[in-house]
Tab-separated table of N, CA and C in Angstrom:
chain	number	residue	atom	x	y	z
A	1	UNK	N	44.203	17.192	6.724
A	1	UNK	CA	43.560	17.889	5.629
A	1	UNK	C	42.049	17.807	5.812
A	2	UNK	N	41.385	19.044	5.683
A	2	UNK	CA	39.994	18.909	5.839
A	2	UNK	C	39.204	18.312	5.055
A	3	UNK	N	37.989	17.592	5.145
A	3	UNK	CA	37.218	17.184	4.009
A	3	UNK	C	36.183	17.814	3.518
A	4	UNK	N	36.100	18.334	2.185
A	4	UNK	CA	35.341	18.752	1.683
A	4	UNK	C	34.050	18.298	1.020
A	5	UNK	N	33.173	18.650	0.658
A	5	UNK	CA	31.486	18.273	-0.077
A	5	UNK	C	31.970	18.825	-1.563
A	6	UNK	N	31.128	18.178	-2.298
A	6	UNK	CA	31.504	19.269	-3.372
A	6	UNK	C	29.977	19.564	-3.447
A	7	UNK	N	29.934	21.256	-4.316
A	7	UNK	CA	29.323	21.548	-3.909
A	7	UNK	C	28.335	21.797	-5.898
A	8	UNK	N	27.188	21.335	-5.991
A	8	UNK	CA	27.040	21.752	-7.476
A	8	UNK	C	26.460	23.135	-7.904
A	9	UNK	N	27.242	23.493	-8.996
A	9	UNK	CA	27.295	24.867	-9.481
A	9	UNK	C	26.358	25.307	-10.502
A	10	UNK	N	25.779	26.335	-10.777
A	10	UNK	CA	25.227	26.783	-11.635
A	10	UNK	C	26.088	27.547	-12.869
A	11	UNK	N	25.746	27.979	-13.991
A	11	UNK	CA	26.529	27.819	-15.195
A	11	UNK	C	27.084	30.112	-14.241
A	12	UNK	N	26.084	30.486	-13.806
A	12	UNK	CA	26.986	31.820	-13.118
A	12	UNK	C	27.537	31.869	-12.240
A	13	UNK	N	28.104	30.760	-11.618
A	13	UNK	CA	28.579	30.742	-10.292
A	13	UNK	C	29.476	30.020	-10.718
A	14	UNK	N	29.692	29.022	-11.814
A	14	UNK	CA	30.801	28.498	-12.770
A	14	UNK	C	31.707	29.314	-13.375
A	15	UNK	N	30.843	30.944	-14.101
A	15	UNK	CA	32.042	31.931	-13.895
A	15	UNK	C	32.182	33.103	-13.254
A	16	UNK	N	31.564	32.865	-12.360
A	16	UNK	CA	32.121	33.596	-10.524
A	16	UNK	C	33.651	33.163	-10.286
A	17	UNK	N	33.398	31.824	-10.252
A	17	UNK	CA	34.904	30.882	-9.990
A	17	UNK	C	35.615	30.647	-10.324
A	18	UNK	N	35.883	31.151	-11.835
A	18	UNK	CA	36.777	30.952	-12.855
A	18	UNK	C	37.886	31.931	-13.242
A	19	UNK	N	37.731	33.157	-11.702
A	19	UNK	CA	38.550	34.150	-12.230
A	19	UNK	C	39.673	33.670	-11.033
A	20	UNK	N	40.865	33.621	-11.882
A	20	UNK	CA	42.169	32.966	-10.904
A	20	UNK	C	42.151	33.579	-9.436
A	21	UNK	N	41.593	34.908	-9.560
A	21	UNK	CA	42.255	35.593	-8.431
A	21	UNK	C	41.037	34.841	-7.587
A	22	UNK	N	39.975	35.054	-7.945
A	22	UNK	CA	38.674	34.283	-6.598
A	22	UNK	C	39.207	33.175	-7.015
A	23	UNK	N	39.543	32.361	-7.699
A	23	UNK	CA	40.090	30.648	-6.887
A	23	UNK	C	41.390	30.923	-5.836
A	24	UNK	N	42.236	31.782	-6.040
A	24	UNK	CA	42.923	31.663	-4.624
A	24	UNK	C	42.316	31.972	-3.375
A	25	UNK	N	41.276	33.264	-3.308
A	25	UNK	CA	40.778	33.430	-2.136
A	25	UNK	C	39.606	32.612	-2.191
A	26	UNK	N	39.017	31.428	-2.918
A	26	UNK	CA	38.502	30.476	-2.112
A	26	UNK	C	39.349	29.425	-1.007
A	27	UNK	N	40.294	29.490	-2.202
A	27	UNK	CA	41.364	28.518	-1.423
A	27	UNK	C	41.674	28.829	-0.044
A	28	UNK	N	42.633	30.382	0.120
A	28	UNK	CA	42.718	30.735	1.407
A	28	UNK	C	41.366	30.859	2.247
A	29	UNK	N	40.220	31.178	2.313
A	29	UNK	CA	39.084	31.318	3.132
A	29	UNK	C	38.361	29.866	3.181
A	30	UNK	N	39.141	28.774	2.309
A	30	UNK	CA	38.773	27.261	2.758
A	30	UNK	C	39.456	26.473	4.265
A	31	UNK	N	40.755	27.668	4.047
A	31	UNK	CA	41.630	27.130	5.140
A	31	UNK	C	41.146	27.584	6.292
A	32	UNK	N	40.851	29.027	6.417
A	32	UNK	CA	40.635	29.540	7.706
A	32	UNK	C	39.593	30.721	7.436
A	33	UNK	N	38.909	31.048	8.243
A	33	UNK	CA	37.855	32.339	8.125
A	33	UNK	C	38.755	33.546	8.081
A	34	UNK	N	38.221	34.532	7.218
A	34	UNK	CA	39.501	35.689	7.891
A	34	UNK	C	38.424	36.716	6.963
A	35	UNK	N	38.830	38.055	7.259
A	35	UNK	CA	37.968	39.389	6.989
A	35	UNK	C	38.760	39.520	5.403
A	36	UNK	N	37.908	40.461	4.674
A	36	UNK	CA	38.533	40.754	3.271
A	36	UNK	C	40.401	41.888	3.260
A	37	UNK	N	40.305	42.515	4.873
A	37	UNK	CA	41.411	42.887	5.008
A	37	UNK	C	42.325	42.194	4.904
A	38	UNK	N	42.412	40.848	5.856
A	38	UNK	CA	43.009	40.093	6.330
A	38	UNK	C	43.519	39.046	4.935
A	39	UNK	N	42.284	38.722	4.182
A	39	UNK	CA	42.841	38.040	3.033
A	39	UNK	C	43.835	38.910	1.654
A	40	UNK	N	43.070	39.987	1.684
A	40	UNK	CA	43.938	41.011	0.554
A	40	UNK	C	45.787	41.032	1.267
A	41	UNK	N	45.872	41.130	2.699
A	41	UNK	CA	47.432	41.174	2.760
A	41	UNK	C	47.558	39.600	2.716
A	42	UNK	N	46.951	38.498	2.962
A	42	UNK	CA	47.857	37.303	2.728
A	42	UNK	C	48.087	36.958	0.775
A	43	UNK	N	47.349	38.037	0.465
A	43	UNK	CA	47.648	37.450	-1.330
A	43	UNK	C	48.381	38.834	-1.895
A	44	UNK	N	48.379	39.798	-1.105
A	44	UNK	CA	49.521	40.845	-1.580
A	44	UNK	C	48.702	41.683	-2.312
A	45	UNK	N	47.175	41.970	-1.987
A	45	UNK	CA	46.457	42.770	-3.045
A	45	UNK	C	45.902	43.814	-2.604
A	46	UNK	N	45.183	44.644	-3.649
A	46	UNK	CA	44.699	45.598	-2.946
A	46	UNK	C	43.193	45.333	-1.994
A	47	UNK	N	43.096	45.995	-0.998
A	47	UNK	CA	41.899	45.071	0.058
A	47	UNK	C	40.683	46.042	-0.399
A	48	UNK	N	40.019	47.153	-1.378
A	48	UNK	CA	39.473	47.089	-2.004
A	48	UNK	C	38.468	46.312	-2.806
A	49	UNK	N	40.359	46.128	-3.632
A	49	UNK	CA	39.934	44.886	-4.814
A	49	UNK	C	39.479	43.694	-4.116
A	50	UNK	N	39.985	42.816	-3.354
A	50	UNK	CA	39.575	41.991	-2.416
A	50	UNK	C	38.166	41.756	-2.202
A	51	UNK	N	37.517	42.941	-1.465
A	51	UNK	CA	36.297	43.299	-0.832
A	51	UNK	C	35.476	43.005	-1.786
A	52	UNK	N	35.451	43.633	-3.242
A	52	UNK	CA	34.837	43.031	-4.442
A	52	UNK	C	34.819	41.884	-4.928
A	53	UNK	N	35.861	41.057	-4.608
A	53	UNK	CA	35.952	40.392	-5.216
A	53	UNK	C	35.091	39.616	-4.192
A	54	UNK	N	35.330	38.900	-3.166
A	54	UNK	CA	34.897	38.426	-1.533
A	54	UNK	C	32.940	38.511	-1.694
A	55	UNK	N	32.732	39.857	-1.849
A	55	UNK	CA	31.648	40.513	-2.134
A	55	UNK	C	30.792	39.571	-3.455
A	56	UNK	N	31.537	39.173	-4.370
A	56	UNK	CA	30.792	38.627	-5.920
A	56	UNK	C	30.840	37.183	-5.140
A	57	UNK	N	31.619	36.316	-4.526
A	57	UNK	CA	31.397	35.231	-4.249
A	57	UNK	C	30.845	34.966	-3.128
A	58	UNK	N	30.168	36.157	-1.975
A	58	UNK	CA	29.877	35.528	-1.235
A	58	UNK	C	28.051	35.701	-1.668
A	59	UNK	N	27.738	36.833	-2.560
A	59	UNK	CA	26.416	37.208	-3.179
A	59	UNK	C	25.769	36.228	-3.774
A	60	UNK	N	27.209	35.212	-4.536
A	60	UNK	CA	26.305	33.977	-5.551
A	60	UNK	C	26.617	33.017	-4.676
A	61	UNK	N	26.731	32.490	-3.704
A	61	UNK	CA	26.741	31.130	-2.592
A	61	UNK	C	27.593	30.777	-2.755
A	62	UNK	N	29.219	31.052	-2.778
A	62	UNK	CA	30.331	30.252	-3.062
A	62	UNK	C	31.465	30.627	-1.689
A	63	UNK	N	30.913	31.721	-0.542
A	63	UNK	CA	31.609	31.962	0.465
A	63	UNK	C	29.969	32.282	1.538
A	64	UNK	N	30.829	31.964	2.654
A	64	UNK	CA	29.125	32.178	3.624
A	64	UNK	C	30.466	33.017	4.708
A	65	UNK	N	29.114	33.954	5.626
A	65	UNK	CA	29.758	34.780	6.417
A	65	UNK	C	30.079	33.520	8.044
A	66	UNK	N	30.847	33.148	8.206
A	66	UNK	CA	31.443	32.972	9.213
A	66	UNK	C	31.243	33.631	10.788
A	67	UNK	N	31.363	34.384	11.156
A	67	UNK	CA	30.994	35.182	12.216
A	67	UNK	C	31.583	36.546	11.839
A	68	UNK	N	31.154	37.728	12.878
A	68	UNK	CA	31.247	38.683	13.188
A	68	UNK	C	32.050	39.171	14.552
A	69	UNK	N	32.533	40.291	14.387
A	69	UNK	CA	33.020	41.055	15.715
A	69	UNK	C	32.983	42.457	15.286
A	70	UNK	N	32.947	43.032	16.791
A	70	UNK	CA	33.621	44.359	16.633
A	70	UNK	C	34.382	44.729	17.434
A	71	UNK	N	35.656	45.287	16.978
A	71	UNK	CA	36.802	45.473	17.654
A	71	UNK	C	36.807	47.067	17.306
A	72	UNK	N	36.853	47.996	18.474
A	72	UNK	CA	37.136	49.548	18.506
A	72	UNK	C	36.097	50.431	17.673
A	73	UNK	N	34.787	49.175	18.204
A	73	UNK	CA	33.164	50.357	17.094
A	73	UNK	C	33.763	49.408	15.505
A	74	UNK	N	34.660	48.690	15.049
A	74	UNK	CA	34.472	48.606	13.413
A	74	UNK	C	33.652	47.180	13.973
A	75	UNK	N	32.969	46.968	12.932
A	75	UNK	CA	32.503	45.448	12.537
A	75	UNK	C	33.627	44.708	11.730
A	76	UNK	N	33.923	43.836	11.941
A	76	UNK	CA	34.555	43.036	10.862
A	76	UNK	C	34.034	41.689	10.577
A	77	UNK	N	33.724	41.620	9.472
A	77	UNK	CA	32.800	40.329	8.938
A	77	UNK	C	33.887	39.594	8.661
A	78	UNK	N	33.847	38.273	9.086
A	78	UNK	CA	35.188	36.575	8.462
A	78	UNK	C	34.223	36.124	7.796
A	79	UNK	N	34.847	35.591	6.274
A	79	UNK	CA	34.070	34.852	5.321
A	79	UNK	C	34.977	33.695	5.508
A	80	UNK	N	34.027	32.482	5.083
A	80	UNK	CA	35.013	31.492	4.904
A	80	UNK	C	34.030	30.551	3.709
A	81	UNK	N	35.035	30.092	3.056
A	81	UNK	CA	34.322	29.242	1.248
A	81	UNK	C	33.582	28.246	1.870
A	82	UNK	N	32.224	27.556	1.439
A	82	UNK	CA	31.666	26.630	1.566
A	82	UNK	C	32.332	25.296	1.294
A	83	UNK	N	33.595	25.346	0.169
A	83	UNK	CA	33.791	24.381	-0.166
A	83	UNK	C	35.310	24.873	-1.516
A	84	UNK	N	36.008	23.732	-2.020
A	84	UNK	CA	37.014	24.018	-2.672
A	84	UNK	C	36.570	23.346	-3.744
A	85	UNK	N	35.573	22.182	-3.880
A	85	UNK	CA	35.618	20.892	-4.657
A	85	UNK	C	33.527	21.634	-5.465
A	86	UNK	N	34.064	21.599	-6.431
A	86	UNK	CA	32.384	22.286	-7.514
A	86	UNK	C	32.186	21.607	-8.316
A	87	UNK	N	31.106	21.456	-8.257
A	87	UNK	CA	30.679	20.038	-10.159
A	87	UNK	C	29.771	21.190	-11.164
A	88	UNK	N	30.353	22.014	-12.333
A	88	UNK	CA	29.561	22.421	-13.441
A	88	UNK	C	28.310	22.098	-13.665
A	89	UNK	N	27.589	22.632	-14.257
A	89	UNK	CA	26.448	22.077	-14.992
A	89	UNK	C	26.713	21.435	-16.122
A	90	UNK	N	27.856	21.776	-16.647
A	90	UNK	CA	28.174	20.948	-17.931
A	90	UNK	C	29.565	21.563	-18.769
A	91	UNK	N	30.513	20.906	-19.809
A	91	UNK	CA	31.359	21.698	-20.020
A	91	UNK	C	31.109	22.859	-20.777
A	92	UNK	N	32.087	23.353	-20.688
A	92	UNK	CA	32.359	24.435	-21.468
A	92	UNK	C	33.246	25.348	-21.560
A	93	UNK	N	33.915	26.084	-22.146
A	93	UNK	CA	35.605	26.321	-22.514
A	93	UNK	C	36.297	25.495	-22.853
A	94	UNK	N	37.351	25.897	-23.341
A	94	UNK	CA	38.400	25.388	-23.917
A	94	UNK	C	38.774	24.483	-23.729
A	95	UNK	N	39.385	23.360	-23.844
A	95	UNK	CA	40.045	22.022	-23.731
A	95	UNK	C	41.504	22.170	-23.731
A	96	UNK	N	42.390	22.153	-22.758
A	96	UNK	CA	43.332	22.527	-22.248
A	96	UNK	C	44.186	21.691	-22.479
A	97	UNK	N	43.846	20.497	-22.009
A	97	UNK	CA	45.055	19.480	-21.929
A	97	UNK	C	44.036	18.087	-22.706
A	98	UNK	N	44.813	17.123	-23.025
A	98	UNK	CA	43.809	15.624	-23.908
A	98	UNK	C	43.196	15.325	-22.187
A	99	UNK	N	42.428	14.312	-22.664
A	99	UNK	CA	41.806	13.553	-21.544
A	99	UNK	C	42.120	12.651	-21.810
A	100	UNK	N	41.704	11.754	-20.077
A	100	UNK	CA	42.562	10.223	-20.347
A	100	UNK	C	41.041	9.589	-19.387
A	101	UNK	N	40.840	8.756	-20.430
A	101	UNK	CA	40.030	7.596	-19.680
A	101	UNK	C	40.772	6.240	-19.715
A	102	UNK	N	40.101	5.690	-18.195
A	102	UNK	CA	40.589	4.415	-18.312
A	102	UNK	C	39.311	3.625	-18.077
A	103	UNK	N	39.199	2.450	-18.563
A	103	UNK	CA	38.093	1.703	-18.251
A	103	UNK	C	38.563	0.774	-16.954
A	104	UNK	N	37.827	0.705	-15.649
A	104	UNK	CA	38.386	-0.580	-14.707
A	104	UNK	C	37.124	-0.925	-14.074
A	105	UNK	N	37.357	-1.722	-13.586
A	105	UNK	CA	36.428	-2.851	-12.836
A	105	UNK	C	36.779	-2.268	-11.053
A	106	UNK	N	35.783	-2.048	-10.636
A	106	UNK	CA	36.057	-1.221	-9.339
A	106	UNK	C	34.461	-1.659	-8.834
A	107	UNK	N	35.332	-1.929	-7.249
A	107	UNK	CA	33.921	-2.309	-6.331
A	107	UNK	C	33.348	-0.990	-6.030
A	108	UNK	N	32.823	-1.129	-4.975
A	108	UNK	CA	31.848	0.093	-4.457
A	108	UNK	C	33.069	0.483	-3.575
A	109	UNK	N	33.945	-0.274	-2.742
A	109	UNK	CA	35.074	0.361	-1.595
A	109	UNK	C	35.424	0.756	-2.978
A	110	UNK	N	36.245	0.590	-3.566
A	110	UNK	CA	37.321	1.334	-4.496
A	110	UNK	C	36.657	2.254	-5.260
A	111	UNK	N	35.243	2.266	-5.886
A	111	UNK	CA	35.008	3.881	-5.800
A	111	UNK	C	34.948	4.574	-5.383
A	112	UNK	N	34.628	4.171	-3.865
A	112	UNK	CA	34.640	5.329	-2.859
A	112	UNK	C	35.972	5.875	-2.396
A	113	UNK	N	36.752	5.096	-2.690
A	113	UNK	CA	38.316	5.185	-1.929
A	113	UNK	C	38.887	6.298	-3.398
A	114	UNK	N	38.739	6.115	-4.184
A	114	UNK	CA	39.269	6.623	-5.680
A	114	UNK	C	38.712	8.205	-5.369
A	115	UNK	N	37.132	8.127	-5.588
A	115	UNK	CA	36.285	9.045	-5.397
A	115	UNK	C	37.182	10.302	-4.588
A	116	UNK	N	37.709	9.942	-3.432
A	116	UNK	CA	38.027	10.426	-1.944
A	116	UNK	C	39.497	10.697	-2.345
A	117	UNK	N	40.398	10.104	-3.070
A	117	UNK	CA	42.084	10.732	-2.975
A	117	UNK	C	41.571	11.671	-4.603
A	118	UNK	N	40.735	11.639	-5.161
A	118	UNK	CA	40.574	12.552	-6.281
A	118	UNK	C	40.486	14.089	-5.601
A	119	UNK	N	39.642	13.560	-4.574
A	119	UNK	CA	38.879	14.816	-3.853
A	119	UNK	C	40.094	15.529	-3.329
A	120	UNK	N	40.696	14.553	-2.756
A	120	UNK	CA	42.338	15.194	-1.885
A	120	UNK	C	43.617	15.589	-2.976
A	121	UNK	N	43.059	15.590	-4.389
A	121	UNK	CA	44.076	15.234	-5.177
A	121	UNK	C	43.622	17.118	-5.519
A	122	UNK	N	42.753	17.071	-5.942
A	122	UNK	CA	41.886	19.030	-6.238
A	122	UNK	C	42.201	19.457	-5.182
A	123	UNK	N	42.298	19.284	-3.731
A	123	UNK	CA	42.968	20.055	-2.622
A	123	UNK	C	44.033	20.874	-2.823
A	124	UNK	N	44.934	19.787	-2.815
A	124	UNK	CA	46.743	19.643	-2.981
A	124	UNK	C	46.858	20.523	-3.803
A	125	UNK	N	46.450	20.104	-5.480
A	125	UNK	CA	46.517	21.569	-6.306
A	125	UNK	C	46.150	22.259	-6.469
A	126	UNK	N	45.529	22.697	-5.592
A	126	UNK	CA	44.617	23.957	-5.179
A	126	UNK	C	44.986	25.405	-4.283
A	127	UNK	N	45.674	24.384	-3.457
A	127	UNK	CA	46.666	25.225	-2.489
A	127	UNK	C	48.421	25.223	-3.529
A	128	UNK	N	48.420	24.151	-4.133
A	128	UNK	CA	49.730	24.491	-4.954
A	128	UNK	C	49.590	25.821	-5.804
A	129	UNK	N	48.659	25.693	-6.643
A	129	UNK	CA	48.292	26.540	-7.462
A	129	UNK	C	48.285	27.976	-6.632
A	130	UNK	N	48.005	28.114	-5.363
A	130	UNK	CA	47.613	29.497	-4.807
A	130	UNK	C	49.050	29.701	-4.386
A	131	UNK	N	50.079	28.674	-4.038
A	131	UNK	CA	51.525	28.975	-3.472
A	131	UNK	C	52.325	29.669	-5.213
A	132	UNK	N	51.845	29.280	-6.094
A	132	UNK	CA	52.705	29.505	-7.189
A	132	UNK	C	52.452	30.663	-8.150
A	133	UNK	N	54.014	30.983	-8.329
A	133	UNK	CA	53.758	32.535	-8.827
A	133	UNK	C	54.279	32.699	-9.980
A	134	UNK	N	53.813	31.561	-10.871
A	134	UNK	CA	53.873	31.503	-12.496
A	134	UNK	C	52.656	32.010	-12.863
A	135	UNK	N	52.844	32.373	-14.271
A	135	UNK	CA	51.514	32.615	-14.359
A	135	UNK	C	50.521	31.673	-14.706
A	136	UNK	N	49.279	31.758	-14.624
A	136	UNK	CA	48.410	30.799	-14.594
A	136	UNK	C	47.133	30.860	-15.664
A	137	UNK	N	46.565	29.633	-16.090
A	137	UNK	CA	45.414	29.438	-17.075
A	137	UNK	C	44.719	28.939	-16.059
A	138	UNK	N	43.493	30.155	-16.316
A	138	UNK	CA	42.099	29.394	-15.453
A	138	UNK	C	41.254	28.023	-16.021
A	139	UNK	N	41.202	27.143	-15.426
A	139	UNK	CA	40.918	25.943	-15.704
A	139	UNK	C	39.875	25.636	-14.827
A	140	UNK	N	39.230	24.386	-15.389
A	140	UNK	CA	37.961	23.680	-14.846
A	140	UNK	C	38.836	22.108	-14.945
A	141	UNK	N	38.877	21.342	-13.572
A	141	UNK	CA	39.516	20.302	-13.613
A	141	UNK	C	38.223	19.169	-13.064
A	142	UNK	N	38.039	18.219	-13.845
A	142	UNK	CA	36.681	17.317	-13.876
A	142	UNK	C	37.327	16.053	-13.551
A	143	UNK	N	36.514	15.107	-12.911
A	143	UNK	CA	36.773	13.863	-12.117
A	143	UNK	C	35.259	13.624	-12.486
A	144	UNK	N	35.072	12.112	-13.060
A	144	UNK	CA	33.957	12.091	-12.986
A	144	UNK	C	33.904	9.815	-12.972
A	145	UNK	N	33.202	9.064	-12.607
A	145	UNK	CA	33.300	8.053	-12.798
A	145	UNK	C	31.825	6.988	-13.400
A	146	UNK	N	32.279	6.313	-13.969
A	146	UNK	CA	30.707	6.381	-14.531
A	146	UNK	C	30.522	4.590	-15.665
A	147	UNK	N	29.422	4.115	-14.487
A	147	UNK	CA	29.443	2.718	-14.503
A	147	UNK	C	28.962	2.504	-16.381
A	148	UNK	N	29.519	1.600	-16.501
A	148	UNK	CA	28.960	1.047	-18.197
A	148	UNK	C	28.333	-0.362	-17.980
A	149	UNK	N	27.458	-0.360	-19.262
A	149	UNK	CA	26.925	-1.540	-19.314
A	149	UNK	C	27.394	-2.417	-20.411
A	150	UNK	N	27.964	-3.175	-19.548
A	150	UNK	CA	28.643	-4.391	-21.190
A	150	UNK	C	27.682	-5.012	-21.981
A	151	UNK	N	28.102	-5.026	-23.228
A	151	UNK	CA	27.069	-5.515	-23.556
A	151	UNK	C	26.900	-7.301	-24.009
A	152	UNK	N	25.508	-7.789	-23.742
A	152	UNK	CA	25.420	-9.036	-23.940
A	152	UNK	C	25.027	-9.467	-22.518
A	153	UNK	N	25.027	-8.176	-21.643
A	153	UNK	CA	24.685	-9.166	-19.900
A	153	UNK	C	23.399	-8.104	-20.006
A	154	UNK	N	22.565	-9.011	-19.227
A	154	UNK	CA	21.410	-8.119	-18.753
A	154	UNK	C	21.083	-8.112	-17.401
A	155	UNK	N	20.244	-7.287	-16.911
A	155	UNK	CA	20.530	-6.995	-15.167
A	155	UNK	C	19.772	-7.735	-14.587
C-alpha cells in the first residue's frame, strides 16, 4: 500500500472534494495515473462528465498532471491525485455519526505508529467506499490527536 502525505486544504478545495463522484476519481488516480478517458470507463461514466470533473480538481491543486503522450497526433494528458489523506481548515457540515474520544498516554513511537495505521485506515475506506455500490453520504472523516495538559504539573 502506498504512503500518503496529507495534504492541507483550503475551505474551496474542501468542497471541490466533497462531491462523491471526485472522491472516487481521487481514489482511482491515487492508484495509478490514467487520462480522463481512461478513468470515466473504469467508474462507468460519462468521459465528458469525467473531464469536468478531473478538470475542477486538477485547477484547485487536488490532482497534478502526471505526464503526457501522443499517440496517432491526439495528446493525452494522465492525471494522478497528489494525495488521498486532506486536513480541513476547520469543521463544518453536518455531524453524521457521535464522536468518540479516548484519552491515553502514548509515547512519541505510539503516536507515530497510531498516526500511520489511521492514515492506512482512510486508505482502506477509501478504496472500499469507491468498490461499493450503495448509495453514499459525502462525509469528512477527521483523525486528529492532541496532547493535554494535566493539571497540577508544570513543565
Amino acid at each position: 500500500m502506498q504512503k500518503y502525505e496529507i495534504m492541507d486544504i483550503t475551505l474551496k478545495q474542501q468542497k471541490i472534494i466533497s462531491d462523491p463522484l471526485r472522491g472516487q476519481i481521487i481514489s482511482l488516480l491515487a492508484e495509478k495515473p490514467m487520462t480522463s478517458k481512461q478513468t470515466a470507463v473504469q467508474l462507468g461514466k460519462n468521459p465528458g462528465t469525467i473531464y469536468y470533473h478531473i478538470k475542477q480538481l486538477y485547477d484547485h491543486g487536488i490532482l497534478e498532471l502526471d505526464h503526457v503522450e501522443t499517440v496517432k497526433g491526439i495528446v493525452e494528458k494522465y492525471y494522478k491525485a497528489k494525495t488521498v489523506l486532506f486536513r480541513g481548515p476547520g469543521g463544518q457540515g453536518e455531524e453524521h455519526r457521535a464522536k468518540s474520544r479516548a484519552p491515553l498516554y502514548l509515547s512519541d513511537t505510539l503516536i507515530e505508529e497510531m498516526r500511520e495505521e489511521m492514515h492506512q485506515l482512510f486508505i482502506k475506506y477509501g478504496e472500499k467506499a469507491r468498490a461499493d455500490k450503495t448509495a453514499q453520504i459525502p462525509c469528512v472523516v477527521e483523525f486528529s490527536i492532541t496532547e493535554i495538559q494535566e493539571e497540577g504539573k508544570s513543565e
